[in-house]
Amino acid sequence: MNVLRSLLVWLCFIPVAILNGGLRQYVLDRCLGEVGANALSGVLLSLFILLISWLLLPRIVRYNRKESYQIGIVWMLLTIGFEFTFGLTSGISFQELLSAYNPMSGNLWLLVVVTTFGAPRLIYEKERR
């Protein structure tokens, strides 16, 4: 049940991620170039995910250590699934979507995925103190 309730928090990531993508495409790309914009965008989205998780998760869900991992896995899988579904339906090739997982290209999407997985656990540990 807690994992299902945590989906309310994950749903808040979607509009933030879309706005972050718009910021990257229309502002950061012009100022920093594609590589710099992708890197900064990944860091910003990771910070937003942590902030949203910190603000909302403890208020919506009471969860234990085991559930923090379950929530993180579900959030990570939903994030990857959403990215591939949204990307493929938008005309982005599967190969291009996969290339986002290579941090050597300057794209820090992998950081976003890891942050999405780890956020519930980090928030759990912070709230326990």
CSV table of C-alpha atoms in Angstrom, one decimal:
chain,number,residue,atom,x,y,z
A,1,MET,CA,0.0,0.0,0.0
A,2,ASN,CA,2.8,2.4,0.8
A,3,VAL,CA,4.4,1.8,-2.6
A,4,LEU,CA,1.1,2.7,-4.2
A,5,ARG,CA,0.8,5.9,-2.1
A,6,SER,CA,4.3,6.8,-3.1
A,7,LEU,CA,3.2,7.0,-6.7
A,8,LEU,CA,1.6,10.3,-5.9
A,9,VAL,CA,5.0,11.7,-5.2
A,10,TRP,CA,6.5,10.1,-8.4
A,11,LEU,CA,3.7,11.7,-10.5
A,12,CYS,CA,5.0,15.1,-9.3
A,13,PHE,CA,8.3,14.3,-11.1
A,14,ILE,CA,6.7,14.3,-14.5
A,15,PRO,CA,5.8,18.0,-14.9
A,16,VAL,CA,9.1,19.0,-13.3
A,17,ALA,CA,11.0,16.7,-15.8
A,18,ILE,CA,9.1,18.2,-18.7
A,19,LEU,CA,9.8,21.7,-17.6
A,20,ASN,CA,13.4,20.8,-17.0
A,21,GLY,CA,13.6,19.5,-20.6
A,22,GLY,CA,12.1,22.7,-21.9
A,23,LEU,CA,14.7,24.7,-19.9
A,24,ARG,CA,17.5,22.6,-21.4
A,25,GLN,CA,16.2,22.8,-24.9
A,26,TYR,CA,15.3,26.5,-25.1
A,27,VAL,CA,17.7,28.1,-22.6
A,28,LEU,CA,20.6,26.0,-21.5
A,29,ASP,CA,21.5,24.6,-25.0
A,30,ARG,CA,21.9,28.1,-26.3
A,31,CYS,CA,24.0,29.2,-23.3
A,32,LEU,CA,26.1,26.1,-22.7
A,33,GLY,CA,25.9,24.0,-25.8
A,34,GLU,CA,24.4,20.5,-25.9
A,35,VAL,CA,26.9,18.7,-23.7
A,36,GLY,CA,26.9,21.3,-21.0
A,37,ALA,CA,23.1,21.7,-21.1
A,38,ASN,CA,22.6,17.9,-20.8
A,39,ALA,CA,25.0,17.7,-17.8
A,40,LEU,CA,23.4,20.7,-16.0
A,41,SER,CA,19.9,19.5,-16.8
A,42,GLY,CA,20.7,16.1,-15.3
A,43,VAL,CA,22.0,17.6,-12.1
A,44,LEU,CA,19.1,20.0,-11.8
A,45,LEU,CA,16.5,17.3,-12.3
A,46,SER,CA,18.2,15.1,-9.7
A,47,LEU,CA,18.1,18.0,-7.2
A,48,PHE,CA,14.4,18.6,-8.0
A,49,ILE,CA,13.7,14.9,-7.5
A,50,LEU,CA,15.4,15.0,-4.1
A,51,LEU,CA,13.6,18.2,-3.1
A,52,ILE,CA,10.2,16.9,-4.1
A,53,SER,CA,10.9,13.6,-2.3
A,54,TRP,CA,12.0,15.4,0.8
A,55,LEU,CA,9.0,17.7,0.8
A,56,LEU,CA,6.3,15.2,0.0
A,57,LEU,CA,7.3,11.6,0.7
A,58,PRO,CA,7.3,11.7,4.5
A,59,ARG,CA,4.0,13.5,4.5
A,60,ILE,CA,2.2,11.1,2.3
A,61,VAL,CA,3.8,7.7,3.2
A,62,ARG,CA,5.0,6.1,6.4
A,63,TYR,CA,7.4,3.5,5.3
A,64,ASN,CA,10.2,1.3,6.6
A,65,ARG,CA,13.7,0.5,5.3
A,66,LYS,CA,12.6,-2.4,3.2
A,67,GLU,CA,9.8,-0.3,1.6
A,68,SER,CA,12.3,2.4,0.9
A,69,TYR,CA,14.0,0.0,-1.5
A,70,GLN,CA,10.7,-1.2,-3.0
A,71,ILE,CA,9.6,2.4,-3.6
A,72,GLY,CA,12.9,3.3,-5.2
A,73,ILE,CA,12.8,0.3,-7.5
A,74,VAL,CA,9.2,1.1,-8.6
A,75,TRP,CA,10.1,4.8,-9.1
A,76,MET,CA,13.2,3.8,-11.1
A,77,LEU,CA,11.3,1.4,-13.3
A,78,LEU,CA,8.4,3.9,-13.9
A,79,THR,CA,11.0,6.6,-14.8
A,80,ILE,CA,12.7,4.4,-17.3
A,81,GLY,CA,9.4,3.1,-18.7
A,82,PHE,CA,8.1,6.7,-19.0
A,83,GLU,CA,11.3,7.9,-20.7
A,84,PHE,CA,11.2,5.2,-23.3
A,85,THR,CA,7.5,5.4,-23.9
A,86,PHE,CA,7.5,9.2,-24.2
A,87,GLY,CA,10.7,9.2,-26.2
A,88,LEU,CA,9.6,6.5,-28.7
A,89,THR,CA,6.2,8.1,-29.2
A,90,SER,CA,7.9,11.4,-29.8
A,91,GLY,CA,10.0,9.9,-32.6
A,92,ILE,CA,13.3,9.5,-30.8
A,93,SER,CA,15.1,6.4,-31.8
A,94,PHE,CA,15.7,3.5,-29.4
A,95,GLN,CA,19.4,3.9,-30.0
A,96,GLU,CA,19.3,7.6,-29.1
A,97,LEU,CA,17.4,6.9,-25.9
A,98,LEU,CA,20.0,4.3,-24.9
A,99,SER,CA,22.8,6.7,-25.6
A,100,ALA,CA,21.4,8.9,-22.8
A,101,TYR,CA,22.7,6.2,-20.4
A,102,ASN,CA,26.3,6.9,-21.3
A,103,PRO,CA,27.6,9.6,-18.9
A,104,MET,CA,30.8,9.9,-21.0
A,105,SER,CA,28.6,11.6,-23.6
A,106,GLY,CA,28.0,14.4,-21.1
A,107,ASN,CA,24.4,13.3,-20.6
A,108,LEU,CA,23.8,12.7,-16.9
A,109,TRP,CA,20.4,10.9,-17.3
A,110,LEU,CA,21.9,7.9,-15.5
A,111,LEU,CA,22.4,10.2,-12.4
A,112,VAL,CA,18.7,11.0,-12.6
A,113,VAL,CA,17.8,7.3,-12.7
A,114,VAL,CA,20.1,6.5,-9.7
A,115,THR,CA,18.7,9.5,-7.8
A,116,THR,CA,15.2,8.4,-8.4
A,117,PHE,CA,16.0,5.0,-7.1
A,118,GLY,CA,17.9,6.3,-4.1
A,119,ALA,CA,15.7,9.2,-3.0
A,120,PRO,CA,13.3,7.2,-0.9
A,121,ARG,CA,16.2,5.6,1.0
A,122,LEU,CA,18.0,8.9,1.5
A,123,ILE,CA,14.8,10.5,2.8
A,124,TYR,CA,14.1,7.5,5.0
A,125,GLU,CA,17.5,7.8,6.6
A,126,LYS,CA,17.2,11.6,7.0
A,127,GLU,CA,13.8,11.3,8.6
A,128,ARG,CA,15.0,8.7,11.1
A,129,ARG,CA,17.6,11.0,12.6
